[in-house]
JSON list of C-alpha atoms in Angstrom, two decimals:
[
{"chain": "A", "resi": 1, "resn": "UNK", "atom": "CA", "xyz": [-31.54, 37.88, -24.17]},
{"chain": "A", "resi": 2, "resn": "UNK", "atom": "CA", "xyz": [-29.87, 34.93, -22.84]},
{"chain": "A", "resi": 3, "resn": "UNK", "atom": "CA", "xyz": [-26.51, 36.94, -23.05]},
{"chain": "A", "resi": 4, "resn": "UNK", "atom": "CA", "xyz": [-27.78, 39.99, -21.59]},
{"chain": "A", "resi": 5, "resn": "UNK", "atom": "CA", "xyz": [-29.12, 38.22, -18.45]},
{"chain": "A", "resi": 6, "resn": "UNK", "atom": "CA", "xyz": [-25.58, 36.92, -17.24]},
{"chain": "A", "resi": 7, "resn": "UNK", "atom": "CA", "xyz": [-24.13, 40.34, -17.67]},
{"chain": "A", "resi": 8, "resn": "UNK", "atom": "CA", "xyz": [-26.67, 42.22, -15.78]},
{"chain": "A", "resi": 9, "resn": "UNK", "atom": "CA", "xyz": [-26.13, 39.37, -12.79]},
{"chain": "A", "resi": 10, "resn": "UNK", "atom": "CA", "xyz": [-22.40, 40.12, -13.39]},
{"chain": "A", "resi": 11, "resn": "UNK", "atom": "CA", "xyz": [-22.83, 43.85, -12.84]},
{"chain": "A", "resi": 12, "resn": "UNK", "atom": "CA", "xyz": [-25.29, 43.36, -9.80]},
{"chain": "A", "resi": 13, "resn": "UNK", "atom": "CA", "xyz": [-22.74, 41.02, -8.30]},
{"chain": "A", "resi": 14, "resn": "UNK", "atom": "CA", "xyz": [-19.66, 43.42, -8.87]},
{"chain": "A", "resi": 15, "resn": "UNK", "atom": "CA", "xyz": [-21.59, 46.40, -7.33]},
{"chain": "A", "resi": 16, "resn": "UNK", "atom": "CA", "xyz": [-22.66, 44.20, -4.50]},
{"chain": "A", "resi": 17, "resn": "UNK", "atom": "CA", "xyz": [-19.30, 43.16, -3.77]},
{"chain": "A", "resi": 18, "resn": "UNK", "atom": "CA", "xyz": [-17.88, 46.89, -3.98]},
{"chain": "A", "resi": 19, "resn": "UNK", "atom": "CA", "xyz": [-20.64, 47.83, -1.45]},
{"chain": "A", "resi": 20, "resn": "UNK", "atom": "CA", "xyz": [-19.47, 45.02, 1.03]},
{"chain": "A", "resi": 21, "resn": "UNK", "atom": "CA", "xyz": [-16.10, 45.92, 0.42]},
{"chain": "A", "resi": 22, "resn": "UNK", "atom": "CA", "xyz": [-16.90, 49.33, 1.31]},
{"chain": "A", "resi": 23, "resn": "UNK", "atom": "CA", "xyz": [-19.15, 48.58, 4.28]},
{"chain": "A", "resi": 24, "resn": "UNK", "atom": "CA", "xyz": [-16.33, 46.21, 5.60]},
{"chain": "A", "resi": 25, "resn": "UNK", "atom": "CA", "xyz": [-13.79, 49.00, 5.89]},
{"chain": "A", "resi": 26, "resn": "UNK", "atom": "CA", "xyz": [-14.68, 50.19, 9.28]},
{"chain": "A", "resi": 27, "resn": "UNK", "atom": "CA", "xyz": [-10.90, 50.64, 10.28]},
{"chain": "A", "resi": 28, "resn": "UNK", "atom": "CA", "xyz": [-10.23, 54.37, 11.16]},
{"chain": "A", "resi": 29, "resn": "UNK", "atom": "CA", "xyz": [-6.78, 55.87, 10.24]},
{"chain": "A", "resi": 30, "resn": "UNK", "atom": "CA", "xyz": [-4.31, 55.97, 13.26]},
{"chain": "A", "resi": 31, "resn": "UNK", "atom": "CA", "xyz": [-2.07, 58.73, 14.01]},
{"chain": "A", "resi": 32, "resn": "UNK", "atom": "CA", "xyz": [1.22, 58.66, 16.10]},
{"chain": "A", "resi": 33, "resn": "UNK", "atom": "CA", "xyz": [3.14, 61.61, 17.25]},
{"chain": "A", "resi": 34, "resn": "UNK", "atom": "CA", "xyz": [7.01, 61.16, 17.18]},
{"chain": "A", "resi": 35, "resn": "UNK", "atom": "CA", "xyz": [8.09, 64.68, 18.34]},
{"chain": "A", "resi": 36, "resn": "UNK", "atom": "CA", "xyz": [7.94, 66.21, 20.83]},
{"chain": "A", "resi": 37, "resn": "UNK", "atom": "CA", "xyz": [8.36, 63.07, 22.91]},
{"chain": "A", "resi": 38, "resn": "UNK", "atom": "CA", "xyz": [6.46, 64.85, 26.07]},
{"chain": "A", "resi": 39, "resn": "UNK", "atom": "CA", "xyz": [3.80, 67.17, 26.18]},
{"chain": "A", "resi": 40, "resn": "UNK", "atom": "CA", "xyz": [6.13, 69.52, 28.22]},
{"chain": "A", "resi": 41, "resn": "UNK", "atom": "CA", "xyz": [9.38, 70.79, 26.62]},
{"chain": "A", "resi": 42, "resn": "UNK", "atom": "CA", "xyz": [12.05, 73.19, 27.52]},
{"chain": "A", "resi": 43, "resn": "UNK", "atom": "CA", "xyz": [12.06, 74.89, 24.20]},
{"chain": "A", "resi": 44, "resn": "UNK", "atom": "CA", "xyz": [9.85, 77.70, 23.20]},
{"chain": "A", "resi": 45, "resn": "UNK", "atom": "CA", "xyz": [10.33, 76.52, 19.28]},
{"chain": "A", "resi": 46, "resn": "UNK", "atom": "CA", "xyz": [8.58, 73.61, 18.71]},
{"chain": "A", "resi": 47, "resn": "UNK", "atom": "CA", "xyz": [8.26, 71.29, 15.72]},
{"chain": "A", "resi": 48, "resn": "UNK", "atom": "CA", "xyz": [5.35, 68.64, 15.68]},
{"chain": "A", "resi": 49, "resn": "UNK", "atom": "CA", "xyz": [6.43, 65.41, 13.67]},
{"chain": "A", "resi": 50, "resn": "UNK", "atom": "CA", "xyz": [4.77, 62.07, 13.24]},
{"chain": "A", "resi": 51, "resn": "UNK", "atom": "CA", "xyz": [2.83, 59.90, 10.97]},
{"chain": "A", "resi": 52, "resn": "UNK", "atom": "CA", "xyz": [-0.79, 58.73, 10.21]},
{"chain": "A", "resi": 53, "resn": "UNK", "atom": "CA", "xyz": [-1.33, 55.29, 8.65]},
{"chain": "A", "resi": 54, "resn": "UNK", "atom": "CA", "xyz": [-4.31, 52.96, 7.33]},
{"chain": "A", "resi": 55, "resn": "UNK", "atom": "CA", "xyz": [-4.85, 49.67, 5.65]},
{"chain": "A", "resi": 56, "resn": "UNK", "atom": "CA", "xyz": [-6.55, 51.26, 2.67]},
{"chain": "A", "resi": 57, "resn": "UNK", "atom": "CA", "xyz": [-4.67, 54.47, 2.31]},
{"chain": "A", "resi": 58, "resn": "UNK", "atom": "CA", "xyz": [-5.00, 58.01, 3.31]},
{"chain": "A", "resi": 59, "resn": "UNK", "atom": "CA", "xyz": [-6.43, 61.01, 1.17]},
{"chain": "A", "resi": 60, "resn": "UNK", "atom": "CA", "xyz": [-6.86, 63.78, 3.77]},
{"chain": "A", "resi": 61, "resn": "UNK", "atom": "CA", "xyz": [-4.49, 65.12, 6.32]},
{"chain": "A", "resi": 62, "resn": "UNK", "atom": "CA", "xyz": [-5.63, 68.40, 8.14]},
{"chain": "A", "resi": 63, "resn": "UNK", "atom": "CA", "xyz": [-4.47, 70.39, 11.04]},
{"chain": "A", "resi": 64, "resn": "UNK", "atom": "CA", "xyz": [-7.14, 72.33, 13.08]},
{"chain": "A", "resi": 65, "resn": "UNK", "atom": "CA", "xyz": [-9.59, 71.61, 10.48]},
{"chain": "A", "resi": 66, "resn": "UNK", "atom": "CA", "xyz": [-8.04, 74.09, 8.10]},
{"chain": "A", "resi": 67, "resn": "UNK", "atom": "CA", "xyz": [-4.81, 73.14, 6.37]},
{"chain": "A", "resi": 68, "resn": "UNK", "atom": "CA", "xyz": [-4.76, 69.93, 4.36]},
{"chain": "A", "resi": 69, "resn": "UNK", "atom": "CA", "xyz": [-1.03, 68.86, 4.21]},
{"chain": "A", "resi": 70, "resn": "UNK", "atom": "CA", "xyz": [-1.87, 66.49, 1.25]},
{"chain": "A", "resi": 71, "resn": "UNK", "atom": "CA", "xyz": [-3.47, 68.94, -0.84]},
{"chain": "A", "resi": 72, "resn": "UNK", "atom": "CA", "xyz": [-0.15, 70.73, -1.92]},
{"chain": "A", "resi": 73, "resn": "UNK", "atom": "CA", "xyz": [3.29, 71.11, -0.76]},
{"chain": "A", "resi": 74, "resn": "UNK", "atom": "CA", "xyz": [6.01, 68.96, 0.17]},
{"chain": "A", "resi": 75, "resn": "UNK", "atom": "CA", "xyz": [3.57, 66.09, 1.40]},
{"chain": "A", "resi": 76, "resn": "UNK", "atom": "CA", "xyz": [1.19, 66.14, -1.49]},
{"chain": "A", "resi": 77, "resn": "UNK", "atom": "CA", "xyz": [3.13, 63.17, -3.26]},
{"chain": "A", "resi": 78, "resn": "UNK", "atom": "CA", "xyz": [2.05, 60.92, -0.18]},
{"chain": "A", "resi": 79, "resn": "UNK", "atom": "CA", "xyz": [-1.70, 61.31, -1.01]},
{"chain": "A", "resi": 80, "resn": "UNK", "atom": "CA", "xyz": [-3.33, 57.79, -0.98]},
{"chain": "A", "resi": 81, "resn": "UNK", "atom": "CA", "xyz": [-0.38, 56.14, 0.64]},
{"chain": "A", "resi": 82, "resn": "UNK", "atom": "CA", "xyz": [-1.07, 53.75, 3.53]},
{"chain": "A", "resi": 83, "resn": "UNK", "atom": "CA", "xyz": [1.70, 55.66, 5.78]},
{"chain": "A", "resi": 84, "resn": "UNK", "atom": "CA", "xyz": [1.76, 59.25, 5.42]},
{"chain": "A", "resi": 85, "resn": "UNK", "atom": "CA", "xyz": [4.34, 61.32, 7.33]},
{"chain": "A", "resi": 86, "resn": "UNK", "atom": "CA", "xyz": [3.92, 64.95, 8.45]},
{"chain": "A", "resi": 87, "resn": "UNK", "atom": "CA", "xyz": [5.96, 67.66, 10.15]},
{"chain": "A", "resi": 88, "resn": "UNK", "atom": "CA", "xyz": [5.12, 71.23, 10.87]},
{"chain": "A", "resi": 89, "resn": "UNK", "atom": "CA", "xyz": [6.30, 73.93, 13.25]},
{"chain": "A", "resi": 90, "resn": "UNK", "atom": "CA", "xyz": [4.23, 75.06, 15.88]},
{"chain": "A", "resi": 91, "resn": "UNK", "atom": "CA", "xyz": [2.86, 78.71, 15.92]},
{"chain": "A", "resi": 92, "resn": "UNK", "atom": "CA", "xyz": [4.31, 81.25, 18.50]},
{"chain": "A", "resi": 93, "resn": "UNK", "atom": "CA", "xyz": [3.08, 79.87, 21.80]},
{"chain": "A", "resi": 94, "resn": "UNK", "atom": "CA", "xyz": [0.48, 81.61, 23.76]},
{"chain": "A", "resi": 95, "resn": "UNK", "atom": "CA", "xyz": [0.92, 81.44, 27.42]},
{"chain": "A", "resi": 96, "resn": "UNK", "atom": "CA", "xyz": [3.73, 79.19, 27.09]},
{"chain": "A", "resi": 97, "resn": "UNK", "atom": "CA", "xyz": [1.09, 76.63, 25.43]},
{"chain": "A", "resi": 98, "resn": "UNK", "atom": "CA", "xyz": [-0.34, 75.28, 22.17]},
{"chain": "A", "resi": 99, "resn": "UNK", "atom": "CA", "xyz": [-3.03, 72.98, 21.16]},
{"chain": "A", "resi": 100, "resn": "UNK", "atom": "CA", "xyz": [-3.29, 71.14, 17.81]},
{"chain": "A", "resi": 101, "resn": "UNK", "atom": "CA", "xyz": [-6.15, 68.59, 16.33]},
{"chain": "A", "resi": 102, "resn": "UNK", "atom": "CA", "xyz": [-4.63, 66.44, 13.56]},
{"chain": "A", "resi": 103, "resn": "UNK", "atom": "CA", "xyz": [-7.40, 64.53, 11.42]},
{"chain": "A", "resi": 104, "resn": "UNK", "atom": "CA", "xyz": [-6.59, 61.82, 8.99]},
{"chain": "A", "resi": 105, "resn": "UNK", "atom": "CA", "xyz": [-9.15, 60.62, 6.42]},
{"chain": "A", "resi": 106, "resn": "UNK", "atom": "CA", "xyz": [-9.08, 57.31, 4.46]},
{"chain": "A", "resi": 107, "resn": "UNK", "atom": "CA", "xyz": [-10.38, 56.46, 1.11]},
{"chain": "A", "resi": 108, "resn": "UNK", "atom": "CA", "xyz": [-13.46, 54.89, 2.73]},
{"chain": "A", "resi": 109, "resn": "UNK", "atom": "CA", "xyz": [-14.15, 58.22, 4.51]},
{"chain": "A", "resi": 110, "resn": "UNK", "atom": "CA", "xyz": [-13.40, 56.95, 7.88]},
{"chain": "A", "resi": 111, "resn": "UNK", "atom": "CA", "xyz": [-11.61, 59.55, 10.02]},
{"chain": "A", "resi": 112, "resn": "UNK", "atom": "CA", "xyz": [-9.14, 59.34, 12.86]},
{"chain": "A", "resi": 113, "resn": "UNK", "atom": "CA", "xyz": [-8.19, 62.28, 15.16]},
{"chain": "A", "resi": 114, "resn": "UNK", "atom": "CA", "xyz": [-5.30, 63.00, 17.60]},
{"chain": "A", "resi": 115, "resn": "UNK", "atom": "CA", "xyz": [-5.06, 66.14, 19.81]},
{"chain": "A", "resi": 116, "resn": "UNK", "atom": "CA", "xyz": [-1.89, 67.37, 20.96]},
{"chain": "A", "resi": 117, "resn": "UNK", "atom": "CA", "xyz": [-1.13, 69.90, 23.68]},
{"chain": "A", "resi": 118, "resn": "UNK", "atom": "CA", "xyz": [2.39, 71.12, 24.41]},
{"chain": "A", "resi": 119, "resn": "UNK", "atom": "CA", "xyz": [3.53, 73.41, 27.37]},
{"chain": "A", "resi": 120, "resn": "UNK", "atom": "CA", "xyz": [6.88, 74.94, 27.38]},
{"chain": "A", "resi": 121, "resn": "UNK", "atom": "CA", "xyz": [8.73, 74.71, 30.77]},
{"chain": "A", "resi": 122, "resn": "UNK", "atom": "CA", "xyz": [11.79, 76.71, 31.23]},
{"chain": "A", "resi": 123, "resn": "UNK", "atom": "CA", "xyz": [12.04, 76.96, 34.67]},
{"chain": "A", "resi": 124, "resn": "UNK", "atom": "CA", "xyz": [15.10, 75.35, 36.37]},
{"chain": "A", "resi": 125, "resn": "UNK", "atom": "CA", "xyz": [14.68, 73.46, 39.75]},
{"chain": "A", "resi": 126, "resn": "UNK", "atom": "CA", "xyz": [15.91, 74.82, 42.83]},
{"chain": "A", "resi": 127, "resn": "UNK", "atom": "CA", "xyz": [18.36, 73.56, 45.55]},
{"chain": "A", "resi": 128, "resn": "UNK", "atom": "CA", "xyz": [18.15, 74.06, 49.16]},
{"chain": "A", "resi": 129, "resn": "UNK", "atom": "CA", "xyz": [21.13, 72.84, 51.43]},
{"chain": "A", "resi": 130, "resn": "UNK", "atom": "CA", "xyz": [19.53, 72.15, 54.98]},
{"chain": "A", "resi": 131, "resn": "UNK", "atom": "CA", "xyz": [22.71, 70.74, 56.76]},
{"chain": "A", "resi": 132, "resn": "UNK", "atom": "CA", "xyz": [26.44, 70.20, 56.17]},
{"chain": "A", "resi": 133, "resn": "UNK", "atom": "CA", "xyz": [28.02, 68.00, 58.96]},
{"chain": "A", "resi": 134, "resn": "UNK", "atom": "CA", "xyz": [31.93, 67.76, 58.97]},
{"chain": "A", "resi": 135, "resn": "UNK", "atom": "CA", "xyz": [33.52, 64.65, 60.11]},
{"chain": "A", "resi": 136, "resn": "UNK", "atom": "CA", "xyz": [37.13, 63.41, 59.89]},
{"chain": "A", "resi": 137, "resn": "UNK", "atom": "CA", "xyz": [37.00, 61.26, 56.81]},
{"chain": "A", "resi": 138, "resn": "UNK", "atom": "CA", "xyz": [33.56, 62.35, 55.48]},
{"chain": "A", "resi": 139, "resn": "UNK", "atom": "CA", "xyz": [30.92, 65.08, 54.96]},
{"chain": "A", "resi": 140, "resn": "UNK", "atom": "CA", "xyz": [27.16, 64.54, 55.38]},
{"chain": "A", "resi": 141, "resn": "UNK", "atom": "CA", "xyz": [25.10, 66.48, 53.28]},
{"chain": "A", "resi": 142, "resn": "UNK", "atom": "CA", "xyz": [21.38, 67.08, 53.66]},
{"chain": "A", "resi": 143, "resn": "UNK", "atom": "CA", "xyz": [19.08, 69.04, 51.42]},
{"chain": "A", "resi": 144, "resn": "UNK", "atom": "CA", "xyz": [15.91, 69.27, 48.99]},
{"chain": "A", "resi": 145, "resn": "UNK", "atom": "CA", "xyz": [15.30, 69.83, 45.35]},
{"chain": "A", "resi": 146, "resn": "UNK", "atom": "CA", "xyz": [12.28, 71.14, 44.48]},
{"chain": "A", "resi": 147, "resn": "UNK", "atom": "CA", "xyz": [10.62, 72.11, 40.77]},
{"chain": "A", "resi": 148, "resn": "UNK", "atom": "CA", "xyz": [7.46, 73.49, 39.71]},
{"chain": "A", "resi": 149, "resn": "UNK", "atom": "CA", "xyz": [6.54, 70.18, 37.84]},
{"chain": "A", "resi": 150, "resn": "UNK", "atom": "CA", "xyz": [8.92, 67.33, 38.63]},
{"chain": "A", "resi": 151, "resn": "UNK", "atom": "CA", "xyz": [12.57, 66.77, 39.89]},
{"chain": "A", "resi": 152, "resn": "UNK", "atom": "CA", "xyz": [13.78, 63.48, 38.08]},
{"chain": "A", "resi": 153, "resn": "UNK", "atom": "CA", "xyz": [17.25, 63.18, 39.34]},
{"chain": "A", "resi": 154, "resn": "UNK", "atom": "CA", "xyz": [19.74, 64.53, 41.62]},
{"chain": "A", "resi": 155, "resn": "UNK", "atom": "CA", "xyz": [23.34, 64.09, 41.45]},
{"chain": "A", "resi": 156, "resn": "UNK", "atom": "CA", "xyz": [26.20, 64.47, 43.94]},
{"chain": "A", "resi": 157, "resn": "UNK", "atom": "CA", "xyz": [29.73, 64.83, 42.45]},
{"chain": "A", "resi": 158, "resn": "UNK", "atom": "CA", "xyz": [28.34, 63.36, 39.32]},
{"chain": "A", "resi": 159, "resn": "UNK", "atom": "CA", "xyz": [26.73, 60.39, 40.70]},
{"chain": "A", "resi": 160, "resn": "UNK", "atom": "CA", "xyz": [23.14, 59.85, 40.51]},
{"chain": "A", "resi": 161, "resn": "UNK", "atom": "CA", "xyz": [21.15, 59.31, 43.79]},
{"chain": "A", "resi": 162, "resn": "UNK", "atom": "CA", "xyz": [18.45, 56.65, 44.45]},
{"chain": "A", "resi": 163, "resn": "UNK", "atom": "CA", "xyz": [15.58, 59.33, 44.61]},
{"chain": "A", "resi": 164, "resn": "UNK", "atom": "CA", "xyz": [11.77, 59.18, 43.94]},
{"chain": "A", "resi": 165, "resn": "UNK", "atom": "CA", "xyz": [10.68, 61.69, 41.19]},
{"chain": "A", "resi": 166, "resn": "UNK", "atom": "CA", "xyz": [8.63, 64.62, 42.33]},
{"chain": "A", "resi": 167, "resn": "UNK", "atom": "CA", "xyz": [7.95, 68.28, 42.94]},
{"chain": "A", "resi": 168, "resn": "UNK", "atom": "CA", "xyz": [9.95, 68.01, 46.25]},
{"chain": "A", "resi": 169, "resn": "UNK", "atom": "CA", "xyz": [12.74, 65.43, 46.46]},
{"chain": "A", "resi": 170, "resn": "UNK", "atom": "CA", "xyz": [14.94, 65.25, 49.73]},
{"chain": "A", "resi": 171, "resn": "UNK", "atom": "CA", "xyz": [18.44, 64.01, 49.68]},
{"chain": "A", "resi": 172, "resn": "UNK", "atom": "CA", "xyz": [20.96, 62.64, 51.96]},
{"chain": "A", "resi": 173, "resn": "UNK", "atom": "CA", "xyz": [24.73, 61.70, 51.12]},
{"chain": "A", "resi": 174, "resn": "UNK", "atom": "CA", "xyz": [27.76, 60.87, 52.79]},
{"chain": "A", "resi": 175, "resn": "UNK", "atom": "CA", "xyz": [30.52, 62.41, 50.78]},
{"chain": "A", "resi": 176, "resn": "UNK", "atom": "CA", "xyz": [34.01, 60.82, 51.34]},
{"chain": "A", "resi": 177, "resn": "UNK", "atom": "CA", "xyz": [36.96, 63.31, 51.58]},
{"chain": "A", "resi": 178, "resn": "UNK", "atom": "CA", "xyz": [39.32, 63.77, 48.75]},
{"chain": "A", "resi": 179, "resn": "UNK", "atom": "CA", "xyz": [41.65, 66.30, 47.07]},
{"chain": "A", "resi": 180, "resn": "UNK", "atom": "CA", "xyz": [38.88, 68.09, 45.68]},
{"chain": "A", "resi": 181, "resn": "UNK", "atom": "CA", "xyz": [37.78, 71.11, 47.70]},
{"chain": "A", "resi": 182, "resn": "UNK", "atom": "CA", "xyz": [34.26, 71.48, 46.67]},
{"chain": "A", "resi": 183, "resn": "UNK", "atom": "CA", "xyz": [30.99, 69.52, 46.40]},
{"chain": "A", "resi": 184, "resn": "UNK", "atom": "CA", "xyz": [28.77, 69.44, 43.36]},
{"chain": "A", "resi": 185, "resn": "UNK", "atom": "CA", "xyz": [24.95, 69.03, 43.62]},
{"chain": "A", "resi": 186, "resn": "UNK", "atom": "CA", "xyz": [23.00, 68.78, 40.40]},
{"chain": "A", "resi": 187, "resn": "UNK", "atom": "CA", "xyz": [19.26, 68.51, 40.05]},
{"chain": "A", "resi": 188, "resn": "UNK", "atom": "CA", "xyz": [17.36, 67.89, 36.56]},
{"chain": "A", "resi": 189, "resn": "UNK", "atom": "CA", "xyz": [13.58, 68.04, 36.06]},
{"chain": "A", "resi": 190, "resn": "UNK", "atom": "CA", "xyz": [11.53, 66.03, 33.65]},
{"chain": "A", "resi": 191, "resn": "UNK", "atom": "CA", "xyz": [12.09, 68.11, 30.49]},
{"chain": "A", "resi": 192, "resn": "UNK", "atom": "CA", "xyz": [15.93, 68.40, 31.00]},
{"chain": "A", "resi": 193, "resn": "UNK", "atom": "CA", "xyz": [16.33, 71.76, 32.75]},
{"chain": "A", "resi": 194, "resn": "UNK", "atom": "CA", "xyz": [18.95, 71.79, 35.36]},
{"chain": "A", "resi": 195, "resn": "UNK", "atom": "CA", "xyz": [20.29, 73.60, 38.26]},
{"chain": "A", "resi": 196, "resn": "UNK", "atom": "CA", "xyz": [23.85, 73.18, 39.91]},
{"chain": "A", "resi": 197, "resn": "UNK", "atom": "CA", "xyz": [24.82, 74.28, 43.46]},
{"chain": "A", "resi": 198, "resn": "UNK", "atom": "CA", "xyz": [28.33, 74.37, 44.54]},
{"chain": "A", "resi": 199, "resn": "UNK", "atom": "CA", "xyz": [29.55, 74.22, 47.94]},
{"chain": "A", "resi": 200, "resn": "UNK", "atom": "CA", "xyz": [33.29, 74.16, 49.69]},
{"chain": "A", "resi": 201, "resn": "UNK", "atom": "CA", "xyz": [34.50, 71.15, 51.51]},
{"chain": "A", "resi": 202, "resn": "UNK", "atom": "CA", "xyz": [34.60, 72.06, 55.05]},
{"chain": "A", "resi": 203, "resn": "UNK", "atom": "CA", "xyz": [37.65, 71.61, 57.24]},
{"chain": "A", "resi": 204, "resn": "UNK", "atom": "CA", "xyz": [37.61, 68.23, 59.45]},
{"chain": "A", "resi": 205, "resn": "UNK", "atom": "CA", "xyz": [36.94, 68.81, 62.99]},
{"chain": "A", "resi": 206, "resn": "UNK", "atom": "CA", "xyz": [39.77, 69.41, 65.27]},
{"chain": "A", "resi": 207, "resn": "UNK", "atom": "CA", "xyz": [41.29, 66.55, 67.32]},
{"chain": "A", "resi": 208, "resn": "UNK", "atom": "CA", "xyz": [39.82, 65.98, 70.84]},
{"chain": "A", "resi": 209, "resn": "UNK", "atom": "CA", "xyz": [41.62, 67.70, 73.95]},
{"chain": "A", "resi": 210, "resn": "UNK", "atom": "CA", "xyz": [43.66, 65.01, 75.87]},
{"chain": "A", "resi": 211, "resn": "UNK", "atom": "CA", "xyz": [41.72, 63.55, 78.87]},
{"chain": "A", "resi": 212, "resn": "UNK", "atom": "CA", "xyz": [43.50, 64.14, 82.42]},
{"chain": "A", "resi": 213, "resn": "UNK", "atom": "CA", "xyz": [43.33, 61.23, 84.73]},
{"chain": "A", "resi": 214, "resn": "UNK", "atom": "CA", "xyz": [41.93, 61.75, 88.31]},
{"chain": "A", "resi": 215, "resn": "UNK", "atom": "CA", "xyz": [45.29, 60.23, 89.55]},
{"chain": "A", "resi": 216, "resn": "UNK", "atom": "CA", "xyz": [47.55, 62.52, 87.43]},
{"chain": "A", "resi": 217, "resn": "UNK", "atom": "CA", "xyz": [45.58, 65.50, 88.51]},
{"chain": "A", "resi": 218, "resn": "UNK", "atom": "CA", "xyz": [46.19, 64.71, 92.27]},
{"chain": "A", "resi": 219, "resn": "UNK", "atom": "CA", "xyz": [49.88, 63.86, 91.90]},
{"chain": "A", "resi": 220, "resn": "UNK", "atom": "CA", "xyz": [50.52, 67.30, 90.16]},
{"chain": "A", "resi": 221, "resn": "UNK", "atom": "CA", "xyz": [49.05, 69.26, 93.04]},
{"chain": "A", "resi": 222, "resn": "UNK", "atom": "CA", "xyz": [50.83, 67.27, 95.90]},
{"chain": "A", "resi": 223, "resn": "UNK", "atom": "CA", "xyz": [54.43, 66.85, 94.26]},
{"chain": "A", "resi": 224, "resn": "UNK", "atom": "CA", "xyz": [57.12, 69.35, 95.44]},
{"chain": "A", "resi": 225, "resn": "UNK", "atom": "CA", "xyz": [60.60, 70.22, 94.18]},
{"chain": "A", "resi": 226, "resn": "UNK", "atom": "CA", "xyz": [63.72, 69.05, 95.51]},
{"chain": "A", "resi": 227, "resn": "UNK", "atom": "CA", "xyz": [64.67, 72.66, 96.53]},
{"chain": "A", "resi": 228, "resn": "UNK", "atom": "CA", "xyz": [61.44, 72.60, 98.75]},
{"chain": "A", "resi": 229, "resn": "UNK", "atom": "CA", "xyz": [62.29, 69.17, 100.20]},
{"chain": "A", "resi": 230, "resn": "UNK", "atom": "CA", "xyz": [65.65, 70.37, 101.24]},
{"chain": "A", "resi": 231, "resn": "UNK", "atom": "CA", "xyz": [64.26, 73.60, 102.90]},
{"chain": "A", "resi": 232, "resn": "UNK", "atom": "CA", "xyz": [61.82, 71.30, 104.85]},
{"chain": "A", "resi": 233, "resn": "UNK", "atom": "CA", "xyz": [64.75, 69.10, 105.91]},
{"chain": "A", "resi": 234, "resn": "UNK", "atom": "CA", "xyz": [66.87, 71.90, 107.12]},
{"chain": "A", "resi": 235, "resn": "UNK", "atom": "CA", "xyz": [64.08, 73.42, 109.16]},
{"chain": "A", "resi": 236, "resn": "UNK", "atom": "CA", "xyz": [63.43, 70.21, 111.03]},
{"chain": "A", "resi": 237, "resn": "UNK", "atom": "CA", "xyz": [67.02, 70.11, 112.25]},
{"chain": "A", "resi": 238, "resn": "UNK", "atom": "CA", "xyz": [67.88, 72.21, 115.36]},
{"chain": "A", "resi": 239, "resn": "UNK", "atom": "CA", "xyz": [71.59, 72.45, 115.61]},
{"chain": "A", "resi": 240, "resn": "UNK", "atom": "CA", "xyz": [71.43, 74.69, 118.73]},
{"chain": "A", "resi": 241, "resn": "UNK", "atom": "CA", "xyz": [69.75, 71.67, 120.78]},
{"chain": "A", "resi": 242, "resn": "UNK", "atom": "CA", "xyz": [72.66, 69.37, 120.47]},
{"chain": "A", "resi": 243, "resn": "UNK", "atom": "CA", "xyz": [74.01, 68.12, 124.11]},
{"chain": "A", "resi": 244, "resn": "UNK", "atom": "CA", "xyz": [77.30, 69.79, 125.31]},
{"chain": "A", "resi": 245, "resn": "UNK", "atom": "CA", "xyz": [79.83, 67.72, 126.90]},
{"chain": "A", "resi": 246, "resn": "UNK", "atom": "CA", "xyz": [81.68, 69.18, 130.10]},
{"chain": "A", "resi": 247, "resn": "UNK", "atom": "CA", "xyz": [85.24, 68.67, 130.28]}
]
């Protein structure tokens, strides 16, 4: 009887400790999405990739409440691990959008969920040239790049401009003249779609006409030729009026 009593106490203590351990495990699994990096993608074929982790171990990983990736298949050998990696191809997109709910369950039946929504954007930005001003050594270009979501960057001849991303991005740039006879303008949206606009380098403006001074203009109208001056002198001399001496 003295031996059975400590044994009963030991069993009760063990069950109590296990119960406490189970109660103390209130940490839910965490899910991290690695791909796609954004909820908007330019690709119609989408692969969702990530991992779930837990301090005790994960025993279940379901997609939209149906498929358990740890039940069978290539990820089944990760059953019970603290870090479980997953990857699956999204189904054919409907209206260029998809939505998945990923749910991970640990050994204590704590669950963590993560919902991912992906939209496919294949529309390129548009570039509008609002003005091209030709100068002697440079060309001034004004315009605007627009996108159905967000223009991220605008490049002029490969050099990025300092613009604020948005659906409508105005730009202004003074381009120095060079041997190139074209100017390239490229706009890129937030997921990598890009549009390119090429314009020809306009000819420099013609040189200004010479300015005629007022003094030069008066002199031009009053000056006469030597022949005209000779005629005037001959006309003023009357040889018939010379005095005649009488012998």
